[in-house]
JSON list of C-alpha atoms in Angstrom, two decimals:
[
{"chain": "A", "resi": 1, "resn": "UNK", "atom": "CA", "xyz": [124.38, 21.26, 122.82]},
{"chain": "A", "resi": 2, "resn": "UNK", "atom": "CA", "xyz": [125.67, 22.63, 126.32]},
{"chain": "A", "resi": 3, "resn": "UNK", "atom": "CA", "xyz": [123.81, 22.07, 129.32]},
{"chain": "A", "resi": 4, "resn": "UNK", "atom": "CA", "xyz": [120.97, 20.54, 129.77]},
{"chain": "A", "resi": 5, "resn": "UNK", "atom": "CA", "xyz": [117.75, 22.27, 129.51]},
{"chain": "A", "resi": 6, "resn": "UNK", "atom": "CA", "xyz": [115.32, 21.96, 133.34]},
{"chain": "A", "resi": 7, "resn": "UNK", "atom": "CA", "xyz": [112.85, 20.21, 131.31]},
{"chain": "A", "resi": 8, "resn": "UNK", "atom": "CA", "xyz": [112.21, 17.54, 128.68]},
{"chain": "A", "resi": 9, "resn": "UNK", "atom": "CA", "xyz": [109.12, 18.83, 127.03]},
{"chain": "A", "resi": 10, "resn": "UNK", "atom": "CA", "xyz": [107.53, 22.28, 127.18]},
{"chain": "A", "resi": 11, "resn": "UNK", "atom": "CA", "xyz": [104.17, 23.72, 125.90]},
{"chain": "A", "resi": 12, "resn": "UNK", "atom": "CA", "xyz": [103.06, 27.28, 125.45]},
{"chain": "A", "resi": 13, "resn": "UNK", "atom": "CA", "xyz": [100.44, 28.37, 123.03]},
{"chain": "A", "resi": 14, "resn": "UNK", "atom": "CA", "xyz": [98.59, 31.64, 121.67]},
{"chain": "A", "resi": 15, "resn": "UNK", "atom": "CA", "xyz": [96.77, 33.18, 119.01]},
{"chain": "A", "resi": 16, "resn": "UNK", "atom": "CA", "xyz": [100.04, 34.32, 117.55]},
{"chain": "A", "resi": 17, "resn": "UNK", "atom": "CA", "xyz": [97.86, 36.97, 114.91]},
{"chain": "A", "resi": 18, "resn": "UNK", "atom": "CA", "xyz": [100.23, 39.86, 113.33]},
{"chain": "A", "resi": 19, "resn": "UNK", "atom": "CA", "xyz": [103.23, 37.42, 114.79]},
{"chain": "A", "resi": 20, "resn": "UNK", "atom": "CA", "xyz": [104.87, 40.67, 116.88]},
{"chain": "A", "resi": 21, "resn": "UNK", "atom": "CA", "xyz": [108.17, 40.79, 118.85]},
{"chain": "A", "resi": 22, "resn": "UNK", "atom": "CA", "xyz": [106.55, 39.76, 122.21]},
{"chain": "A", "resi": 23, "resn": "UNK", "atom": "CA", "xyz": [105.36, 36.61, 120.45]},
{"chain": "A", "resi": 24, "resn": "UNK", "atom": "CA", "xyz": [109.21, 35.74, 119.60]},
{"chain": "A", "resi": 25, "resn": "UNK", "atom": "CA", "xyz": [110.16, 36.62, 122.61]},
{"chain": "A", "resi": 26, "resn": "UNK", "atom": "CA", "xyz": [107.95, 34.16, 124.58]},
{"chain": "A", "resi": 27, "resn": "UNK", "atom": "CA", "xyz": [108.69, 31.09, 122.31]},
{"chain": "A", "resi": 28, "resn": "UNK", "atom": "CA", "xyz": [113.03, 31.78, 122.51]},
{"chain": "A", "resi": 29, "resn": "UNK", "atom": "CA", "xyz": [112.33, 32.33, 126.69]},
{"chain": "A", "resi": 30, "resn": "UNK", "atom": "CA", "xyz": [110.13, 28.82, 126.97]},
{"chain": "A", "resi": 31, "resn": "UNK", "atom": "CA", "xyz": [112.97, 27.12, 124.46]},
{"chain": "A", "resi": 32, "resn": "UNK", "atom": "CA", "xyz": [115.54, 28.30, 126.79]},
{"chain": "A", "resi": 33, "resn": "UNK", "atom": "CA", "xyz": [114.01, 26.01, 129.81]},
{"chain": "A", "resi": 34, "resn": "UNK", "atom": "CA", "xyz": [113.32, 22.76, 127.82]},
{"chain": "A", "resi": 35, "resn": "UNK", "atom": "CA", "xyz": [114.89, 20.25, 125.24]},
{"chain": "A", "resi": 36, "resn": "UNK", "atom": "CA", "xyz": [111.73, 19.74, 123.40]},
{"chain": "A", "resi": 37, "resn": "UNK", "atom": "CA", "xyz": [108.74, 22.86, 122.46]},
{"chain": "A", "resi": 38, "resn": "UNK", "atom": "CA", "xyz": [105.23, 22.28, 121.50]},
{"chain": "A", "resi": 39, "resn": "UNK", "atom": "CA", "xyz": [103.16, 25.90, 120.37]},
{"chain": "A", "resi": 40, "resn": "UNK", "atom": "CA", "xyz": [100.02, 25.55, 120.10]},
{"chain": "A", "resi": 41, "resn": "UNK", "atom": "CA", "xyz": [97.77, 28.30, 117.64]},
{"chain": "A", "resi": 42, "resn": "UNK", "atom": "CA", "xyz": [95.07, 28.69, 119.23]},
{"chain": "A", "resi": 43, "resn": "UNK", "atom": "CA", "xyz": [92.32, 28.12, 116.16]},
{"chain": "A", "resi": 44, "resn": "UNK", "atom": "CA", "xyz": [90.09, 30.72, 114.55]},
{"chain": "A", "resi": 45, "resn": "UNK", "atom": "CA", "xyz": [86.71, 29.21, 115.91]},
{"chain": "A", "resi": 46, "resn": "UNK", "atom": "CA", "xyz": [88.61, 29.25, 119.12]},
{"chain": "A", "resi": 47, "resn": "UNK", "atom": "CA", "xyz": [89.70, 32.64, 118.98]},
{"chain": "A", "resi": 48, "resn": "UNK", "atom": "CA", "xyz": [86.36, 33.92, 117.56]},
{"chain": "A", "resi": 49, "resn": "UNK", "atom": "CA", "xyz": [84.55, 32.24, 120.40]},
{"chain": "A", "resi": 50, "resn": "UNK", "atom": "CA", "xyz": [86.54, 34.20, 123.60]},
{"chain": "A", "resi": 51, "resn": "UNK", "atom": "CA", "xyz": [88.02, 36.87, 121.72]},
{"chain": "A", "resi": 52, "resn": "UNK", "atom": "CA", "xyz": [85.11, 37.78, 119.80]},
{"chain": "A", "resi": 53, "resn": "UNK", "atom": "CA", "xyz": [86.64, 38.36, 116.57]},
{"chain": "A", "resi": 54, "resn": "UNK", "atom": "CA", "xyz": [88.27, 36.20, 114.10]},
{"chain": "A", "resi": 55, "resn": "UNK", "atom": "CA", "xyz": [92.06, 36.61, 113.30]},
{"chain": "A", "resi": 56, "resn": "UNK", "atom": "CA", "xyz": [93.49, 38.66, 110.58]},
{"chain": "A", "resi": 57, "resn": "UNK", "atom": "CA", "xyz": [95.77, 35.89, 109.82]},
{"chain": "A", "resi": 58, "resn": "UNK", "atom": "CA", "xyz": [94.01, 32.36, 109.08]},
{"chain": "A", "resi": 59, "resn": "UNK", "atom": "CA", "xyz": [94.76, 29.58, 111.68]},
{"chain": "A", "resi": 60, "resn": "UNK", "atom": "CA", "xyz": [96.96, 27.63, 109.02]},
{"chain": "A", "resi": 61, "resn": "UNK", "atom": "CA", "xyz": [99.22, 30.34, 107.98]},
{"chain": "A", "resi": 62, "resn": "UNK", "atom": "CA", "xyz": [99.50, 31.13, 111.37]},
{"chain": "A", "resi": 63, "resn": "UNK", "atom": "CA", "xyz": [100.52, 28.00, 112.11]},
{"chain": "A", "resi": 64, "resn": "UNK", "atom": "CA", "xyz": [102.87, 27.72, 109.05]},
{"chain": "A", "resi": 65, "resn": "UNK", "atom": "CA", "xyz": [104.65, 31.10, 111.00]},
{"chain": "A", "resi": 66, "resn": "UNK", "atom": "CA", "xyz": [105.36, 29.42, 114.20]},
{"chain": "A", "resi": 67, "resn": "UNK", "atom": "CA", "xyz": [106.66, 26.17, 112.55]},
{"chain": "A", "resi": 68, "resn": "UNK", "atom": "CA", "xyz": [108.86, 28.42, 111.01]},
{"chain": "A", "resi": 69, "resn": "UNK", "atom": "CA", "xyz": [109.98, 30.05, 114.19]},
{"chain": "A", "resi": 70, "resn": "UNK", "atom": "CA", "xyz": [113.68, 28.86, 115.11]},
{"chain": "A", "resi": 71, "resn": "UNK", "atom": "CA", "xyz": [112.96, 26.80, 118.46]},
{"chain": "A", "resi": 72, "resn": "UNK", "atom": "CA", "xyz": [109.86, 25.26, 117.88]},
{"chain": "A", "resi": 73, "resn": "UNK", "atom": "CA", "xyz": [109.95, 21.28, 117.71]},
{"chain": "A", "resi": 74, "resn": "UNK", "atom": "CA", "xyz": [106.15, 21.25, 116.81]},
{"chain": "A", "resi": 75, "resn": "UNK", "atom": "CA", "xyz": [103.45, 23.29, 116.10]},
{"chain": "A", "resi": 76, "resn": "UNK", "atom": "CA", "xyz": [99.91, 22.30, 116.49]},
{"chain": "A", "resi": 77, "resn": "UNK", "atom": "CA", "xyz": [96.20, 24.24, 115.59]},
{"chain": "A", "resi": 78, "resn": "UNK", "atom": "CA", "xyz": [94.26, 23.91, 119.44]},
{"chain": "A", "resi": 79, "resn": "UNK", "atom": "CA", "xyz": [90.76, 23.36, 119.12]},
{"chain": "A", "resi": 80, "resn": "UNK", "atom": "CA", "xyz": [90.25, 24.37, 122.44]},
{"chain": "A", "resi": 81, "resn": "UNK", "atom": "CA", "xyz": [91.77, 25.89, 125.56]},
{"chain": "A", "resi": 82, "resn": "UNK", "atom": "CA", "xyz": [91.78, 23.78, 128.59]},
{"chain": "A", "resi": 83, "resn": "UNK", "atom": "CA", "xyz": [95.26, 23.00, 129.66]},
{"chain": "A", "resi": 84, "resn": "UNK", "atom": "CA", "xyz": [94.48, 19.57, 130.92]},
{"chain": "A", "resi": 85, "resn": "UNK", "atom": "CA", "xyz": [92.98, 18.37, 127.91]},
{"chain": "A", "resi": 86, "resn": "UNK", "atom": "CA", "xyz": [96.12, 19.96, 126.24]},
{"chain": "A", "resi": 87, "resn": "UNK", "atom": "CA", "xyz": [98.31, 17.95, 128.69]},
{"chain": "A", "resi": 88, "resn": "UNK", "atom": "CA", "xyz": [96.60, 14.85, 127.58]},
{"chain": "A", "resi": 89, "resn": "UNK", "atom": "CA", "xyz": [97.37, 15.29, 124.01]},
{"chain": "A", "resi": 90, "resn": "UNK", "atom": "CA", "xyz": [100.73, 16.12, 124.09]},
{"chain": "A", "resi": 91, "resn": "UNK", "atom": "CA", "xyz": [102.21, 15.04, 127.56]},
{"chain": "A", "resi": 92, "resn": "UNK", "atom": "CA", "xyz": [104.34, 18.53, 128.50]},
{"chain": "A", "resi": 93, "resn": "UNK", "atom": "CA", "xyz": [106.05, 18.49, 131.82]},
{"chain": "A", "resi": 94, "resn": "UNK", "atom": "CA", "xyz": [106.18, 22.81, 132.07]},
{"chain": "A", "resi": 95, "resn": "UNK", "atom": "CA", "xyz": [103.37, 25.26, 130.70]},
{"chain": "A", "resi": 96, "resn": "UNK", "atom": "CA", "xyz": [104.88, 28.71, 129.61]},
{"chain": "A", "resi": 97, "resn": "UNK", "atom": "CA", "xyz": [102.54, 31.81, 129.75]},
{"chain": "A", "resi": 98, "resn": "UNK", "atom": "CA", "xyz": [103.24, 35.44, 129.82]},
{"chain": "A", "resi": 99, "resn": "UNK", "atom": "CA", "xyz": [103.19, 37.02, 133.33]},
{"chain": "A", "resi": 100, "resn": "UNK", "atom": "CA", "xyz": [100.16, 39.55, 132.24]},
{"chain": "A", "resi": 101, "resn": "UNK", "atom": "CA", "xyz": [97.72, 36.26, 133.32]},
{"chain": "A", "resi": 102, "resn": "UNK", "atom": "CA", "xyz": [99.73, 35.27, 137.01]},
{"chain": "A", "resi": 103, "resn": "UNK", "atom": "CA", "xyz": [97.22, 35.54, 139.71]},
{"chain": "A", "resi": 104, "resn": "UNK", "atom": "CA", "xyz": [93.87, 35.36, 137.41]},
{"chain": "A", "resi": 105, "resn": "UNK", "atom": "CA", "xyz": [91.15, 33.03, 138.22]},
{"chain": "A", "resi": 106, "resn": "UNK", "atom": "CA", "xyz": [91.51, 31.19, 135.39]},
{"chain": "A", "resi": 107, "resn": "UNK", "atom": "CA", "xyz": [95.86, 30.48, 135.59]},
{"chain": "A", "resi": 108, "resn": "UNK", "atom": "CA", "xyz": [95.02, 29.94, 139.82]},
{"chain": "A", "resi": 109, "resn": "UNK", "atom": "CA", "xyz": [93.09, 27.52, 138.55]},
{"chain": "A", "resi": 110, "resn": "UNK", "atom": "CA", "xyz": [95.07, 25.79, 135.92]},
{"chain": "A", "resi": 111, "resn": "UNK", "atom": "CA", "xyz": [98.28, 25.70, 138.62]},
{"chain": "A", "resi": 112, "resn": "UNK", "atom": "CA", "xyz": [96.51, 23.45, 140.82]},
{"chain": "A", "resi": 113, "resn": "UNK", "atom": "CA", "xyz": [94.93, 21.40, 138.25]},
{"chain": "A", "resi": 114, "resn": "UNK", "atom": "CA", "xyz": [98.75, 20.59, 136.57]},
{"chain": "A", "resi": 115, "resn": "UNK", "atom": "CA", "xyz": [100.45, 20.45, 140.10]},
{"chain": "A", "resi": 116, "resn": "UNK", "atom": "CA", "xyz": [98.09, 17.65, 140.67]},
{"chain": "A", "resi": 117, "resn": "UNK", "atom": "CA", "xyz": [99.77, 15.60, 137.39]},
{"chain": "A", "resi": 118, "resn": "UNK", "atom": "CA", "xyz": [103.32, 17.22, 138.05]},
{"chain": "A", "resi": 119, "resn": "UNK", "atom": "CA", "xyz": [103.21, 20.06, 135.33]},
{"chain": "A", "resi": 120, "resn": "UNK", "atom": "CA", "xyz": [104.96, 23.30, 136.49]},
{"chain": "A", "resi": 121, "resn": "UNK", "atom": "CA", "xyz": [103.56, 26.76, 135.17]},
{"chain": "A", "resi": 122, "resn": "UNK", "atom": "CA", "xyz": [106.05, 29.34, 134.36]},
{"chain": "A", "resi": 123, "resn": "UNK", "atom": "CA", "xyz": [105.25, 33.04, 133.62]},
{"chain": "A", "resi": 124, "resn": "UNK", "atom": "CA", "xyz": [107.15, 34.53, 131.31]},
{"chain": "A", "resi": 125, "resn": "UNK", "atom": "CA", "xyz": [107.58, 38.21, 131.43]},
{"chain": "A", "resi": 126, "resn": "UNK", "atom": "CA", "xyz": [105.47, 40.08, 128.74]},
{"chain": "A", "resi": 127, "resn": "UNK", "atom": "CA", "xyz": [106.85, 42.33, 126.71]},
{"chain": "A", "resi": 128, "resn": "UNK", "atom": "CA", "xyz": [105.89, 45.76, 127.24]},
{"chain": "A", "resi": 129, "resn": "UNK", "atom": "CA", "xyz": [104.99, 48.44, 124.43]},
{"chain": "A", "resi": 130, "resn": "UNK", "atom": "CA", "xyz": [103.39, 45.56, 122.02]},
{"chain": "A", "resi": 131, "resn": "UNK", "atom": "CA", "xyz": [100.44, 43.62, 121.46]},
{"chain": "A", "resi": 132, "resn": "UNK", "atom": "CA", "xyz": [98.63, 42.31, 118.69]},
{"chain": "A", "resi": 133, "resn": "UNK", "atom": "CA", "xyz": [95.38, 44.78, 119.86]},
{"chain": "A", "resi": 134, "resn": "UNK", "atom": "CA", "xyz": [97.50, 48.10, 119.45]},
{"chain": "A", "resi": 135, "resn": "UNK", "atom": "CA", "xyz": [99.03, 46.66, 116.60]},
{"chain": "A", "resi": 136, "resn": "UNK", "atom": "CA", "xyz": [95.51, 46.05, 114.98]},
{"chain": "A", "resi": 137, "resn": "UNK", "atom": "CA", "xyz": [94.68, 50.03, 116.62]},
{"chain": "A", "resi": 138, "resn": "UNK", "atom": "CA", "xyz": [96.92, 51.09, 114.83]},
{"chain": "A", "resi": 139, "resn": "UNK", "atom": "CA", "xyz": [96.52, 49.89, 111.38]},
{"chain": "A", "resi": 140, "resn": "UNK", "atom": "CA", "xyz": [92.67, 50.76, 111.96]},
{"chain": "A", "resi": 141, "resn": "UNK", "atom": "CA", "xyz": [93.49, 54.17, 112.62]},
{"chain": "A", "resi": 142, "resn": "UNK", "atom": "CA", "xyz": [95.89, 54.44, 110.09]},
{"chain": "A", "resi": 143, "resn": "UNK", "atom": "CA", "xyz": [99.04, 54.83, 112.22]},
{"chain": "A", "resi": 144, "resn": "UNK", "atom": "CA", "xyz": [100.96, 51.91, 111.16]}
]
């Protein structure tokens, strides 16, 4: 296989809706640093209750797409979002997120909580010109 990935098992997770470039591009970067990747799709009561809105794409299609995804060792449908309750279900030794979230409350917060069981956070950088929002714009404007 070459040389040996940093870590053993990694974790990253999303809503992964209208599955987009950036998507792909944070799942081959987190593959890159360990032998063995968990995603996590982020479920549509989930999603519905922070975001709002409920996907376009239903949770288990969406999940069916990032099995798919070369890279991915599993794929899982997250019932909720706490990373520590995440940890204790599946064990990861690195978190992946995009960059967009480094120095929010909420990721502050999660670093100390996973230093404290030995987890490292990694921020990926996000990919600029794309997201699932201006995708949706732009098919609700007619753009597409």
């Amino acid at each position: 296989m070459g040389k040996k990935q940093k870590y053993k098992t990694g974790y990253t997770d999303g809503v992964y809706d209208l599955f987009h470039v950036g998507h792909l591009n944070m799942i081959q970067t987190a593959k890159k640093y360990c032998e063995y990747l968990i995603v996590g799709v982020h479920g549509d009561d989930v999603v519905e209750d922070y975001k709002r809105r409920r996907p376009i794409i239903n949770e288990t299609d969406r999940k069916r797409i990032i099995e798919s995804v070369k890279g991915v060792d599993r794929a899982e449908i997250n019932r909720f979002r706490d990373k520590l309750r995440l940890w204790e279900l599946y064990r990861f030794d690195v978190i992946f997120i995009g960059d967009d979230w480094k120095g929010t409350e909420r990721w502050n917060h999660f670093e100390k909580v996973l230093a404290e069981i030995n987890v490292d956070v990694v921020y990926v950088p996000y990919t600029k010109g794309i997201s699932t929002t201006d995708i949706r714009n732009k098919i609700m404007e007619g753009d597409a």
